[in-house]
Every structure is written in C-alpha cells, then in structure tokens.
PDB file of C-alpha atoms in Angstrom:
ATOM      1  CA  MET S 253     125.070  66.991 158.382  1.00 75.00           C
ATOM      2  CA  VAL S 254     124.829  63.279 158.117  1.00 72.00           C
ATOM      3  CA  ALA S 255     121.433  63.573 159.984  1.00 70.00           C
ATOM      4  CA  ALA S 256     120.246  66.332 157.654  1.00 65.00           C
ATOM      5  CA  VAL S 257     121.072  63.882 154.618  1.00 65.00           C
ATOM      6  CA  ALA S 258     119.806  60.870 156.540  1.00 59.00           C
ATOM      7  CA  SER S 259     116.172  62.353 157.201  1.00 60.00           C
ATOM      8  CA  ILE S 260     115.580  63.551 153.785  1.00 60.00           C
ATOM      9  CA  LEU S 261     116.719  60.107 152.170  1.00 57.00           C
ATOM     10  CA  LEU S 262     114.661  57.799 154.894  1.00 57.00           C
ATOM     11  CA  THR S 263     111.377  59.554 154.577  1.00 58.00           C
ATOM     12  CA  SER S 264     108.666  57.329 153.726  1.00 59.00           C
ATOM     13  CA  CYS S 265     105.272  58.137 152.037  1.00 66.00           C
ATOM     14  CA  TYR S 266     102.591  58.396 154.128  1.00 79.00           C
ATOM     15  CA  SER S 267      99.117  56.117 153.718  1.00 89.00           C
ATOM     16  CA  TYR S 268      95.637  55.844 155.528  1.00 92.00           C
ATOM     17  CA  THR S 269      92.573  54.072 154.884  1.00 94.00           C
ATOM     18  CA  SER S 270      88.999  54.648 155.955  1.00 95.00           C
ATOM     19  CA  VAL S 271      86.278  51.972 155.918  1.00 97.00           C
ATOM     20  CA  VAL S 272      82.735  53.121 155.070  1.00 97.00           C
ATOM     21  CA  GLY S 273      80.026  51.117 156.275  1.00 96.00           C
ATOM     22  CA  GLU S 274      80.935  47.195 156.293  1.00 96.00           C
ATOM     23  CA  GLY S 275      83.962  47.983 153.531  1.00 95.00           C
ATOM     24  CA  ALA S 276      84.531  46.702 150.543  1.00 95.00           C
ATOM     25  CA  GLN S 277      82.477  44.298 149.027  1.00 95.00           C
ATOM     26  CA  GLY S 278      84.050  43.577 145.787  1.00 94.00           C
ATOM     27  CA  ASN S 279      87.265  44.607 144.008  1.00 95.00           C
ATOM     28  CA  GLN S 280      85.778  47.626 141.739  1.00 96.00           C
ATOM     29  CA  GLU S 281      88.547  50.080 142.004  1.00 97.00           C
ATOM     30  CA  LYS S 282      88.512  54.241 140.811  1.00 97.00           C
ATOM     31  CA  THR S 283      91.677  55.986 141.402  1.00 97.00           C
ATOM     32  CA  GLU S 284      92.266  60.093 141.485  1.00 97.00           C
ATOM     33  CA  TRP S 285      94.938  62.425 142.160  1.00 97.00           C
ATOM     34  CA  ASN S 286      94.930  64.938 144.736  1.00 97.00           C
ATOM     35  CA  HIS S 287      96.665  68.576 144.068  1.00 97.00           C
ATOM     36  CA  TYR S 288      98.066  70.572 146.607  1.00 96.00           C
ATOM     37  CA  VAL S 289     100.414  73.319 146.609  1.00 95.00           C
ATOM     38  CA  VAL S 290     103.411  75.035 149.253  1.00 93.00           C
ATOM     39  CA  TYR S 291     104.395  71.254 150.862  1.00 88.00           C
ATOM     40  CA  GLY S 292     100.694  70.326 150.794  1.00 87.00           C
ATOM     41  CA  LEU S 293      99.231  73.298 152.677  1.00 91.00           C
ATOM     42  CA  ALA S 294      96.948  74.342 150.423  1.00 94.00           C
ATOM     43  CA  PRO S 295      94.580  72.164 148.615  1.00 95.00           C
ATOM     44  CA  VAL S 296      93.405  72.948 144.637  1.00 96.00           C
ATOM     45  CA  GLY S 297      91.913  69.938 143.597  1.00 96.00           C
ATOM     46  CA  VAL S 298      90.893  67.412 145.937  1.00 96.00           C
ATOM     47  CA  SER S 299      88.679  64.180 145.223  1.00 96.00           C
ATOM     48  CA  ASP S 300      85.371  63.407 146.421  1.00 96.00           C
ATOM     49  CA  SER S 301      85.575  59.811 148.035  1.00 95.00           C
ATOM     50  CA  LYS S 302      82.108  59.493 148.411  1.00 96.00           C
ATOM     51  CA  GLU S 303      81.478  60.694 144.604  1.00 96.00           C
ATOM     52  CA  MET S 304      84.165  58.110 143.539  1.00 97.00           C
ATOM     53  CA  ALA S 305      81.853  55.606 145.516  1.00 96.00           C
ATOM     54  CA  GLU S 306      78.973  56.347 142.932  1.00 95.00           C
ATOM     55  CA  GLY S 307      76.280  55.617 145.647  1.00 94.00           C
ATOM     56  CA  ALA S 308      77.625  52.744 147.126  1.00 95.00           C
ATOM     57  CA  GLU S 309      77.252  52.586 150.835  1.00 95.00           C
ATOM     58  CA  ASN S 310      79.822  50.136 151.517  1.00 97.00           C
ATOM     59  CA  TYR S 311      83.418  50.776 150.653  1.00 97.00           C
ATOM     60  CA  ASN S 312      87.247  51.757 151.300  1.00 98.00           C
ATOM     61  CA  VAL S 313      89.016  54.745 150.792  1.00 97.00           C
ATOM     62  CA  HIS S 314      92.756  54.452 150.579  1.00 97.00           C
ATOM     63  CA  THR S 315      94.696  57.875 150.288  1.00 96.00           C
ATOM     64  CA  ARG S 316      98.470  57.919 150.025  1.00 95.00           C
ATOM     65  CA  GLN S 317     101.705  59.664 148.612  1.00 92.00           C
ATOM     66  CA  THR S 318     103.144  57.366 145.884  1.00 92.00           C
ATOM     67  CA  PHE S 319     106.288  56.659 144.747  1.00 90.00           C
ATOM     68  CA  VAL S 320     105.573  58.884 141.705  1.00 93.00           C
ATOM     69  CA  ASN S 321     103.334  61.616 143.684  1.00 93.00           C
ATOM     70  CA  GLY S 322     106.621  62.002 145.893  1.00 91.00           C
ATOM     71  CA  LEU S 323     109.267  62.187 142.583  1.00 93.00           C
ATOM     72  CA  VAL S 324     106.889  64.780 141.314  1.00 95.00           C
ATOM     73  CA  SER S 325     106.697  66.715 144.855  1.00 94.00           C
ATOM     74  CA  ALA S 326     110.468  66.332 145.134  1.00 93.00           C
ATOM     75  CA  LEU S 327     111.209  67.661 141.183  1.00 96.00           C
ATOM     76  CA  THR S 328     108.787  70.921 142.122  1.00 96.00           C
ATOM     77  CA  PHE S 329     110.390  71.295 145.359  1.00 94.00           C
ATOM     78  CA  GLY S 330     107.374  70.889 147.293  1.00 92.00           C
ATOM     79  CA  LEU S 331     105.603  73.700 145.187  1.00 96.00           C
ATOM     80  CA  TYR S 332     103.394  71.191 143.692  1.00 96.00           C
ATOM     81  CA  SER S 333     102.526  68.299 146.162  1.00 94.00           C
ATOM     82  CA  PRO S 334      99.910  65.548 145.012  1.00 96.00           C
ATOM     83  CA  THR S 335      98.561  62.083 146.803  1.00 95.00           C
ATOM     84  CA  THR S 336      96.425  59.458 145.271  1.00 96.00           C
ATOM     85  CA  THR S 337      93.096  58.391 146.522  1.00 97.00           C
ATOM     86  CA  THR S 338      91.577  55.039 145.202  1.00 97.00           C
ATOM     87  CA  VAL S 339      87.831  54.000 146.603  1.00 98.00           C
ATOM     88  CA  THR S 340      87.351  50.295 146.446  1.00 97.00           C
ATOM     89  CA  LYS S 341      83.844  49.301 146.806  1.00 95.00           C
TER      90      LYS S 341
END
C-alpha cells in the first residue's frame, strides 16, 4: 500500500528538448498546449513546432508536462492529459 501511494505522489513531470539547426539564436518564445485524451494515448490537437517557429531555421522545441497540465490531468482522472510545447527562436 505504501509503495502504491509513494509511486503516485513521487511521479514527476516529463520534459524533452529538441534542437533544430543550431538552436535558438534569440529569446523569442511561443507556447501552446497539446491536447490528448485517455492518459495521453490519443492526440486530439497537437501543436506544430515548425509552424510555431514561423520560418526560422534555428530554434529549440521544449515539450513538457507542467504542474498545471498535471493538475488538469489529475482532476480529469487522466481522461484529458495536456502537455505544453514552447518554441524558442
């Protein structure tokens, strides 16, 4: 029982970063939410990082589950599981 509670309470938000070209050359950021259902298994609306970069050839893409995303997912019991993508160029 303790292990089950600990595994739920000690989970962390995931995060990954992709570098396109030589990476971000400035600090302009654009952030959008990605929408998934059923514990993230089925995408409903996912942001397009290339479109978010608005033609830039060098940029960073950071996708993560923020605290707010995790809270929304917990409140909906995982039926709706959003993530956040930020493009820095």
